[in-house]
XYZ file of C-alpha atoms in Angstrom:
468
model
C -23.482 -61.062 -17.712
C -26.820 -59.000 -17.611
C -28.603 -61.132 -16.589
C -26.478 -62.765 -13.360
C -26.427 -59.072 -12.461
C -30.186 -58.347 -12.824
C -30.582 -62.058 -10.501
C -28.190 -60.657 -8.555
C -29.848 -56.885 -7.837
C -32.948 -59.062 -7.523
C -31.874 -61.041 -4.315
C -30.334 -58.316 -2.993
C -33.260 -55.980 -3.208
C -35.543 -59.059 -1.629
C -32.952 -59.665 0.822
C -33.682 -55.967 2.208
C -36.751 -56.351 1.891
C -37.342 -58.914 4.221
C -34.774 -57.293 6.398
C -37.700 -54.476 6.280
C -40.658 -56.041 6.550
C -38.557 -58.151 9.465
C -37.570 -54.681 11.447
C -41.630 -53.092 10.621
C -42.316 -56.305 12.644
C -40.043 -55.659 15.143
C -40.654 -52.143 15.953
C -44.978 -53.452 16.060
C -43.658 -55.422 18.369
C -42.132 -53.454 20.464
C -44.678 -50.477 20.437
C -47.159 -53.396 21.394
C -44.840 -54.203 24.667
C -43.934 -50.688 25.133
C -48.011 -49.961 25.604
C -48.700 -52.720 27.767
C -50.397 -50.993 30.900
C -50.155 -47.948 29.531
C -53.020 -45.424 29.995
C -53.928 -43.893 26.753
C -53.715 -40.068 28.360
C -51.110 -38.483 30.203
C -50.379 -37.427 33.558
C -47.861 -34.360 33.921
C -48.219 -35.251 37.559
C -47.215 -38.546 37.831
C -43.302 -38.639 37.663
C -43.197 -42.916 36.991
C -44.703 -41.544 33.045
C -42.554 -38.845 32.421
C -39.758 -41.065 32.795
C -41.081 -43.909 31.020
C -41.152 -41.481 27.829
C -37.563 -41.587 28.036
C -37.158 -44.911 29.062
C -39.015 -45.751 26.088
C -36.779 -43.788 23.690
C -33.671 -45.362 24.794
C -35.170 -48.432 23.342
C -36.462 -47.612 20.876
C -33.064 -46.271 19.619
C -30.987 -48.756 20.908
C -33.027 -51.324 18.429
C -31.683 -49.882 16.086
C -34.483 -49.498 13.395
C -35.841 -46.678 11.129
C -37.578 -43.936 13.444
C -40.333 -44.244 11.020
C -41.515 -47.661 11.585
C -42.179 -46.609 15.317
C -43.934 -43.897 13.790
C -45.650 -45.994 11.523
C -46.589 -48.323 14.623
C -48.373 -46.286 16.840
C -48.498 -42.536 15.364
C -52.560 -43.678 14.060
C -53.627 -42.827 10.553
C -54.277 -40.115 8.303
C -58.024 -38.726 10.036
C -55.272 -37.992 13.274
C -57.314 -41.450 15.060
C -56.353 -44.558 16.596
C -52.651 -43.668 17.887
C -50.917 -45.575 20.781
C -50.357 -44.824 24.343
C -49.270 -41.239 24.875
C -46.516 -42.137 26.450
C -45.803 -43.688 23.749
C -46.177 -41.310 20.802
C -44.032 -38.884 23.167
C -41.593 -41.499 23.165
C -41.238 -42.112 19.663
C -40.939 -37.772 19.440
C -38.228 -37.735 21.911
C -36.418 -40.535 20.051
C -36.125 -38.916 17.016
C -35.018 -35.671 18.951
C -32.228 -37.739 20.126
C -31.057 -39.337 17.035
C -31.070 -36.368 14.911
C -29.255 -34.015 18.134
C -26.449 -37.116 17.738
C -25.971 -36.096 14.169
C -25.388 -32.293 14.977
C -22.048 -30.851 15.368
C -20.695 -28.487 19.541
C -23.253 -26.024 20.531
C -24.424 -24.639 23.788
C -27.736 -25.114 24.345
C -29.389 -21.980 27.347
C -33.128 -23.638 28.056
C -35.653 -20.207 29.504
C -38.686 -20.722 30.734
C -41.002 -18.257 32.775
C -42.464 -18.837 36.554
C -45.221 -16.648 37.739
C -47.326 -18.316 40.376
C -45.748 -21.669 40.143
C -46.138 -22.267 43.254
C -48.530 -25.554 43.163
C -47.093 -26.869 39.867
C -43.295 -26.572 41.297
C -43.893 -29.196 44.139
C -44.266 -32.575 43.762
C -47.264 -34.417 43.255
C -47.322 -35.551 47.132
C -47.013 -31.653 47.794
C -49.835 -30.372 45.610
C -52.471 -32.568 43.324
C -51.059 -30.212 40.907
C -47.367 -30.526 41.061
C -45.437 -31.506 38.425
C -41.710 -30.749 39.752
C -41.056 -29.215 36.966
C -37.477 -27.975 37.763
C -36.393 -31.292 38.550
C -38.060 -33.415 35.928
C -37.346 -30.262 33.418
C -33.490 -30.658 34.449
C -33.754 -34.776 34.051
C -35.243 -34.117 30.146
C -32.318 -32.550 29.293
C -29.841 -34.918 31.565
C -31.458 -37.937 29.212
C -31.489 -35.703 25.792
C -27.696 -34.715 26.368
C -26.552 -38.273 28.007
C -23.424 -39.383 26.408
C -22.620 -35.948 24.421
C -19.220 -34.821 24.862
C -18.386 -31.509 22.343
C -22.565 -30.647 23.043
C -23.876 -28.904 26.486
C -27.037 -27.298 27.872
C -28.411 -24.995 31.202
C -31.503 -23.680 32.059
C -32.685 -19.917 33.418
C -35.740 -20.657 35.182
C -36.433 -16.285 35.475
C -38.981 -15.335 37.999
C -42.323 -12.900 36.276
C -43.002 -10.691 39.526
C -44.319 -13.919 41.196
C -46.373 -12.855 43.897
C -46.313 -16.333 45.427
C -42.559 -16.215 45.263
C -41.452 -18.873 42.670
C -37.491 -17.695 42.902
C -37.243 -19.059 45.778
C -39.071 -21.839 45.692
C -37.271 -23.379 42.577
C -33.979 -21.836 44.523
C -34.826 -24.317 47.438
C -34.930 -27.502 45.165
C -31.965 -26.353 42.889
C -29.730 -26.436 46.493
C -31.290 -29.069 48.251
C -30.992 -31.142 45.246
C -27.627 -29.798 44.175
C -28.357 -29.120 40.388
C -25.791 -26.956 38.897
C -27.467 -26.121 35.155
C -29.699 -24.297 36.439
C -29.752 -20.062 37.279
C -32.724 -18.777 38.707
C -33.128 -14.695 37.717
C -35.358 -12.516 38.889
C -37.107 -10.130 35.868
C -37.430 -7.436 38.827
C -33.177 -6.713 38.987
C -33.866 -5.748 35.665
C -35.785 -2.930 37.232
C -33.609 -2.713 40.028
C -30.450 -2.400 37.744
C -32.065 0.518 35.623
C -31.544 -1.481 32.281
C -32.702 0.326 29.777
C -34.294 -2.438 28.168
C -36.823 -2.867 30.806
C -37.673 0.490 32.278
C -37.864 1.944 28.542
C -40.844 -0.241 28.310
C -43.179 0.059 31.366
C -41.575 -2.126 33.452
C -41.486 -1.164 36.939
C -41.365 -2.817 40.686
C -43.254 -5.732 40.955
C -43.354 -6.376 37.988
C -46.958 -7.000 37.168
C -46.732 -4.743 33.490
C -45.239 -8.295 32.673
C -47.290 -11.679 31.155
C -44.899 -14.246 30.726
C -42.742 -11.755 27.633
C -41.074 -9.677 30.678
C -38.952 -12.741 32.680
C -38.729 -14.687 28.270
C -37.348 -11.266 27.574
C -34.973 -10.649 30.462
C -34.087 -14.925 30.038
C -33.019 -14.034 26.130
C -31.766 -10.463 26.963
C -29.032 -12.523 29.452
C -28.253 -15.275 27.184
C -27.452 -12.877 24.483
C -24.398 -11.677 26.360
C -23.091 -15.523 26.270
C -21.671 -15.853 22.698
C -18.912 -18.239 21.403
C -17.536 -17.656 17.837
C -16.056 -21.344 18.204
C -18.967 -23.646 19.225
C -22.925 -22.327 18.217
C -24.453 -20.346 21.206
C -28.528 -21.367 20.978
C -31.412 -20.192 23.480
C -34.885 -21.652 23.630
C -37.609 -20.791 26.045
C -40.780 -22.754 26.798
C -43.395 -22.830 29.153
C -43.085 -23.758 32.933
C -44.780 -27.064 33.066
C -44.407 -30.386 31.583
C -47.124 -30.172 28.397
C -44.348 -29.708 26.642
C -41.056 -32.432 26.898
C -37.988 -30.811 27.188
C -35.988 -34.212 25.453
C -37.849 -32.527 22.100
C -35.036 -29.733 21.827
C -32.924 -32.002 19.837
C -35.506 -31.344 16.930
C -34.944 -27.606 17.510
C -31.295 -27.844 17.648
C -31.339 -29.844 14.944
C -33.635 -27.661 12.952
C -31.579 -25.075 12.974
C -28.075 -26.049 12.888
C -29.066 -27.181 10.163
C -28.587 -23.654 8.674
C -32.602 -22.518 9.569
C -31.784 -18.903 11.481
C -34.363 -20.131 13.922
C -36.612 -22.968 14.608
C -39.671 -23.626 16.517
C -42.177 -26.638 17.441
C -46.286 -26.984 16.339
C -48.536 -28.357 18.598
C -50.951 -28.116 15.886
C -51.441 -27.103 12.127
C -49.127 -29.412 10.789
C -48.507 -33.818 10.120
C -46.598 -35.790 13.343
C -48.626 -33.495 15.972
C -50.498 -34.280 18.691
C -52.579 -32.934 21.415
C -53.247 -35.012 24.492
C -56.596 -33.647 26.666
C -56.481 -35.166 30.073
C -57.863 -37.376 31.852
C -60.270 -38.458 29.223
C -58.687 -38.121 25.900
C -55.189 -39.731 24.373
C -52.949 -38.390 21.319
C -55.375 -37.014 18.582
C -52.414 -36.832 15.400
C -53.320 -34.053 12.551
C -55.507 -32.919 11.877
C -57.521 -33.375 14.872
C -54.769 -31.778 17.153
C -55.950 -28.576 15.739
C -59.995 -29.001 15.941
C -60.116 -30.629 19.474
C -57.626 -27.465 20.680
C -60.415 -25.856 23.352
C -60.212 -22.953 22.084
C -60.509 -24.195 18.182
C -63.148 -21.080 16.682
C -60.424 -18.533 18.484
C -57.292 -20.129 17.624
C -58.627 -20.004 13.882
C -60.014 -16.362 13.494
C -57.110 -15.090 15.374
C -55.714 -17.024 12.290
C -57.013 -15.167 10.080
C -56.093 -11.819 11.348
C -52.570 -12.456 11.087
C -52.946 -13.500 7.852
C -54.595 -9.937 7.155
C -53.299 -7.618 9.222
C -49.688 -9.588 9.611
C -48.355 -11.349 6.054
C -45.557 -12.119 7.290
C -46.908 -14.428 9.749
C -48.997 -16.488 7.120
C -47.106 -19.774 7.010
C -46.851 -20.326 10.177
C -50.585 -21.817 11.829
C -49.285 -22.138 15.671
C -46.894 -18.606 16.067
C -48.297 -19.049 19.508
C -46.371 -21.881 20.466
C -43.977 -21.508 23.970
C -40.774 -23.990 21.694
C -39.054 -21.711 19.625
C -35.070 -21.259 19.512
C -32.212 -18.626 18.068
C -28.696 -18.085 17.626
C -28.170 -15.640 20.780
C -26.022 -13.413 18.417
C -29.046 -12.299 17.036
C -31.174 -11.966 19.830
C -30.706 -8.349 20.733
C -31.106 -7.120 16.990
C -34.442 -9.349 17.020
C -35.715 -8.057 20.838
C -35.084 -5.074 19.862
C -38.144 -4.391 18.558
C -40.523 -6.072 20.463
C -42.286 -4.100 22.890
C -45.528 -6.728 23.503
C -44.386 -8.573 27.480
C -48.758 -9.988 27.779
C -50.252 -12.525 25.546
C -49.547 -10.992 22.205
C -45.651 -12.039 22.426
C -44.599 -14.498 21.367
C -46.334 -13.501 17.832
C -44.455 -10.636 18.267
C -41.228 -11.712 18.895
C -41.494 -14.401 16.175
C -42.697 -11.395 13.357
C -39.765 -9.238 14.956
C -37.475 -12.363 13.922
C -38.946 -13.394 10.560
C -38.321 -9.698 9.614
C -34.525 -9.414 11.095
C -33.588 -12.256 8.643
C -35.403 -10.908 5.588
C -33.128 -7.603 6.221
C -30.143 -10.298 6.436
C -31.100 -12.003 3.146
C -31.334 -14.906 5.086
C -33.518 -17.813 2.347
C -34.133 -20.667 4.851
C -35.650 -18.453 7.547
C -37.266 -21.271 10.234
C -37.588 -24.478 10.945
C -41.337 -25.905 12.319
C -40.932 -29.340 14.304
C -44.540 -30.809 14.932
C -44.450 -31.657 19.055
C -46.928 -33.639 21.515
C -48.663 -31.402 23.274
C -50.117 -32.571 27.160
C -52.557 -29.625 28.108
C -52.640 -28.680 31.400
C -55.846 -27.512 32.463
C -55.338 -27.824 35.869
C -53.083 -24.439 36.234
C -53.706 -23.330 32.600
C -53.802 -19.039 32.330
C -56.320 -19.370 29.178
C -58.421 -21.281 30.891
C -62.445 -20.514 32.411
C -62.300 -20.518 36.383
C -65.296 -19.820 38.706
C -63.223 -16.904 39.261
C -63.563 -15.422 35.604
C -65.578 -17.508 33.142
C -64.999 -15.777 30.165
C -60.856 -15.439 30.924
C -60.445 -17.175 27.355
C -62.386 -14.916 25.710
C -61.006 -11.809 27.243
C -57.525 -12.984 26.445
C -57.855 -13.295 22.930
C -59.911 -10.276 22.530
C -56.632 -8.566 24.195
C -54.600 -10.870 21.298
C -56.775 -9.664 19.130
C -56.195 -5.683 19.753
C -52.330 -6.878 19.845
C -52.537 -7.841 16.453
C -53.864 -4.367 15.814
C -51.296 -2.606 17.156
C -48.481 -4.584 15.571
C -50.187 -3.920 12.278
C -49.706 -0.236 12.626
C -46.269 -0.456 14.467
C -45.119 -2.998 11.185
C -46.925 -2.574 8.276
C -46.225 1.666 6.741
C -49.046 3.033 6.408
C -49.031 4.204 2.790
C -48.315 0.085 1.706
C -50.506 -2.274 -0.070
C -50.877 -4.216 2.209
C -52.158 -1.668 4.860
C -55.039 -0.370 2.572
C -56.045 -3.284 1.900
C -56.562 -3.902 5.589
C -57.231 -1.110 6.595
C -61.151 -1.905 7.464
C -60.374 -5.293 9.124
C -58.062 -3.485 11.416
C -60.645 -0.566 12.579
C -62.858 -3.843 12.935
C -60.652 -5.394 15.273
C -59.836 -2.055 17.312
C -63.714 -2.038 17.606
C -64.057 -5.600 19.462
C -64.593 -5.796 22.936
C -64.643 -8.666 24.686
C -68.542 -8.921 24.974
C -68.598 -8.184 21.120
C -65.674 -10.844 20.700
C -67.210 -13.185 22.689
C -70.347 -13.086 20.547
C -68.614 -13.298 17.662
C -67.109 -16.500 18.611
C -69.971 -18.136 19.667
C -71.811 -17.868 16.871
C -69.086 -18.482 14.052
C -68.573 -21.768 16.393
C -72.546 -22.591 16.040
C -72.696 -21.742 12.312
C -68.983 -23.482 10.936
C -69.255 -26.011 13.497
C -66.006 -27.724 15.025
C -63.938 -29.269 12.305
C -63.098 -25.502 10.750
C -59.197 -25.464 9.531
C -58.205 -22.521 7.503
C -61.373 -20.423 7.203
C -61.380 -17.391 4.700
C -64.069 -14.990 6.513
C -65.934 -12.292 5.060
C -65.983 -8.643 7.151
C -69.476 -8.477 7.475
C -70.018 -12.023 7.802
C -67.766 -10.944 11.438
C -69.186 -7.746 11.936
C -72.878 -9.362 12.106
C -71.801 -11.916 14.675
C -70.286 -9.595 16.830
C -74.110 -8.972 17.276
C -75.221 -12.170 18.066
């Protein structure tokens, strides 16, 4: 009897192994077929590529094969090399997102993005060479993600951040022309006109020049916080206005937060299965190249070191700046009550306030982080150097360093051991001009090389580098 049972088990195991092998072969064959004719990199202005991501994702789901087999077939090796075409890699992530979201219960998700100087990207490619048609494309990505769902719903808040080129009117014209029902355009300046204390107390004035995306996102979050339904979880996420991160990945955010975490977010680097695409010449670079090949890699490494020293609460999250974060609407006001920044360090302070709030609430599972594929948008980026200001990245990151010192003073008790341990380094950060910061970064890049991930700088080393 025992022998018979053993043979039956062996036969079952052999059949399962054969089935798995066949399934893996099918997944590889599908990836090879999907990849035919596709470029390795991405063109965010190409609507056909954007839609092809969703078409391939649908085929992957329809196949019924485990998502891991598709990852094994196109995600490349452990060094982050040899991934498949960026469209295909992106599609695998979208398929996983939709599958994970399908397993969630009912919810409503509000998606926020800020608009400033978007008169080019808001157009189609035919209208402008950098046009991404993001109003329509983001809606299409969410329509695909939520297709077939009867108890899961979505809407978008597109928030004008005081744009001098009237992004809000351009957005409203597109929405009206296409009859888009799920998108609301908000204007940050309305917060000033209405005299909303939360914003006027933070110095926001007519024209909203005090905001650099942060004010618009906060206005979107503030508005979303009014939507609360005890019967159905109300979620709110925010992202950037471009197509660098696909909205079809919102299923990962929903899954992360609805499985018991207080919040969820994406990551562009710093963990396995993150991918960086740098058009027009480079395809999807996986971990750790997704970090090493960042355009501002040394600045990111120094910023992470600074966060660890000044704001220990953020030490475990590498990509704090990732604009792909999700919260319960009921938690929004307690979180944003403490946020002061509306500038480049806004994302970090929002995350810090969120984690601090969740800690006071006794939450153990505070933040779920999902890896994503991120495509750089060099043509319209607010972080990249330009002919008008070649030092813009250094100025931006230097301002972030000062912002971190400000946050340290606001959130770390002055008499605490953490404050005492960071005292000298905080003063160093306070004294950094952007010129000194530039000298330091250039010197560190020269001395430490291009593959620095998590380095323990010394204060003497940093001081010496500022004078290089």
